[in-house]
Amino acid sequence: DTAVSQTPKYLVTQMGNDKSIKCEQNLGHDTMYWYKQDSKKFLKIMFSYNNKELIINETVPNRFSPKSPDKAHLNLHINSLELGDSAVYFCASTTPGSGGNTIYFGEGSWLTVV
Amino acid sequence: QKEVEQNSGPLSVPEGAIASLNCTYSDRGSQSFFWYRQYSGKSPELIMSIYSNGDKEDGRFTAQLNKASQYVSLLIRDSQPSDSATYLCAVKSAGNQFYFGTGTSLTVIP
């Protein structure tokens, strides 16, 4: 069973369109994330949710809106897509705590805006 | 965003050599440190975690942590062509968020 799954894996769309990426984790984790990885491999945190509550919202355009219907799901909706939004978007999850613990990634969603 | 910096690379080493990857971080409150490996077209996968100052060895991999210098490194001994990938340093901040470095691309030449 896939621990963190996200769909779609590939998405090609035109500028100005609105699209969504869905993410689900079956690990029982409390915290979920969206990361954006650009062509230079930099993994930038976008959003972090803990038990459906927004914890962190890095400097991300308002066109990006996350939604967490429950702690196992974190979806990402993008309005008015721009060329610069082309990237790989990774969903991830972990369990918060003071101890060290790892973060598990989904397989990524390759978004191409043309 | 909390800063995590890595030597930019790309790094090329011959097969059998030691590959050395370095990382510095800015948040002194960070307590947990990780190295991830990412093959082209794949998601990052955890290869090492370290929480205490000193060295931690796991097979051919050794992670080194120096909190006073805010420095983490990864040594790969007896490098193999299959080790060719991008290596990402990650730091778990005092606020329990994971921040990643820019990655170092490693190529092991047969």
Short mmCIF file of C-alpha atoms in Angstrom, two decimals, chain A residues 3-101:
data_model
loop_
_atom_site.label_atom_id
_atom_site.label_comp_id
_atom_site.label_asym_id
_atom_site.label_seq_id
_atom_site.Cartn_x
_atom_site.Cartn_y
_atom_site.Cartn_z
CA ALA A 3 1.85 5.52 2.24
CA VAL A 4 1.46 8.99 0.70
CA SER A 5 -0.35 9.09 -2.61
CA GLN A 6 -1.01 12.08 -4.78
CA THR A 7 -2.89 12.54 -8.03
CA PRO A 8 -2.46 13.32 -10.81
CA LYS A 9 1.16 12.38 -11.40
CA TYR A 10 1.39 14.40 -14.59
CA LEU A 11 -0.58 17.47 -15.49
CA VAL A 12 -0.20 19.65 -18.58
CA THR A 13 -2.46 22.67 -18.73
CA GLN A 14 -2.76 26.08 -20.29
CA MET A 15 -2.04 29.40 -18.62
CA GLY A 16 -5.03 30.83 -16.86
CA ASN A 17 -6.61 27.49 -16.03
CA ASP A 18 -7.48 26.29 -12.53
CA LYS A 19 -6.27 22.88 -11.39
CA SER A 20 -6.18 20.73 -8.26
CA ILE A 21 -3.77 18.14 -6.91
CA LYS A 22 -5.02 15.67 -4.34
CA CYS A 23 -3.04 13.99 -1.57
CA GLU A 24 -3.87 11.23 0.87
CA GLN A 25 -1.77 9.50 3.51
CA ASN A 26 -2.59 6.25 5.27
CA LEU A 27 0.15 6.48 7.89
CA GLY A 28 -2.00 8.01 10.60
CA HIS A 29 0.20 11.12 10.61
CA ASP A 30 -1.03 14.41 12.02
CA THR A 31 0.96 16.79 9.85
CA MET A 32 0.89 17.15 6.10
CA TYR A 33 2.82 19.43 3.76
CA TRP A 34 3.00 20.72 0.26
CA TYR A 35 6.45 21.34 -1.18
CA LYS A 36 7.35 22.81 -4.56
CA GLN A 37 10.52 21.62 -6.32
CA ASP A 38 11.82 23.76 -9.14
CA SER A 39 14.11 22.79 -11.98
CA LYS A 40 17.15 23.37 -9.77
CA LYS A 41 15.92 20.74 -7.30
CA PHE A 42 15.21 23.22 -4.52
CA LEU A 43 12.45 21.84 -2.30
CA LYS A 44 10.55 24.82 -0.94
CA ILE A 45 7.91 24.39 1.73
CA MET A 46 4.59 25.94 0.76
CA PHE A 47 2.08 24.86 3.39
CA SER A 48 1.95 22.80 6.53
CA TYR A 49 -1.22 21.48 8.16
CA ASN A 50 -1.55 19.82 11.54
CA ASN A 51 -4.84 18.02 12.21
CA LYS A 52 -6.58 20.01 9.47
CA GLU A 53 -5.29 23.33 10.83
CA LEU A 54 -2.96 25.54 8.81
CA ILE A 55 0.36 25.81 10.66
CA ILE A 56 2.64 27.41 8.14
CA ASN A 57 2.04 29.35 4.99
CA GLU A 58 5.27 30.45 3.39
CA THR A 59 5.30 33.27 0.91
CA VAL A 60 3.04 31.75 -1.69
CA PRO A 61 0.72 33.63 -4.07
CA ASN A 62 -2.94 33.73 -3.09
CA ARG A 63 -3.67 31.72 -6.22
CA PHE A 64 -2.57 28.66 -4.24
CA SER A 65 -5.15 27.44 -1.76
CA PRO A 66 -4.73 24.30 0.30
CA LYS A 67 -7.68 22.43 1.76
CA SER A 68 -7.61 19.72 4.39
CA PRO A 69 -10.99 17.99 4.78
CA ASP A 70 -9.50 15.64 7.39
CA LYS A 71 -6.05 14.87 8.73
CA ALA A 72 -5.45 12.19 6.11
CA HIS A 73 -6.04 14.49 3.15
CA LEU A 74 -4.45 17.70 1.94
CA ASN A 75 -5.40 19.01 -1.46
CA LEU A 76 -3.87 21.91 -3.37
CA HIS A 77 -5.91 24.10 -5.66
CA ILE A 78 -4.21 26.54 -8.01
CA ASN A 79 -6.11 29.34 -9.72
CA SER A 80 -5.08 31.24 -12.84
CA LEU A 81 -2.04 29.11 -13.55
CA GLU A 82 1.11 30.88 -14.72
CA LEU A 83 4.16 29.61 -16.59
CA GLY A 84 6.24 29.97 -13.42
CA ASP A 85 4.01 27.50 -11.63
CA SER A 86 5.56 24.70 -13.68
CA ALA A 87 7.32 22.49 -11.16
CA VAL A 88 7.03 19.24 -9.28
CA TYR A 89 4.70 19.43 -6.30
CA PHE A 90 5.32 16.99 -3.48
CA CYS A 91 2.89 16.13 -0.74
CA ALA A 92 4.45 14.83 2.47
CA SER A 93 3.45 13.82 5.97
CA THR A 94 4.95 13.30 9.40
CA THR A 95 4.00 13.07 13.04
CA PRO A 96 4.99 16.13 15.04
CA GLY A 97 6.95 15.76 18.21
CA SER A 98 10.05 16.95 19.93
CA GLY A 99 11.95 13.85 18.93
CA GLY A 100 13.43 13.28 15.56
CA ASN A 101 11.11 11.74 13.01
#
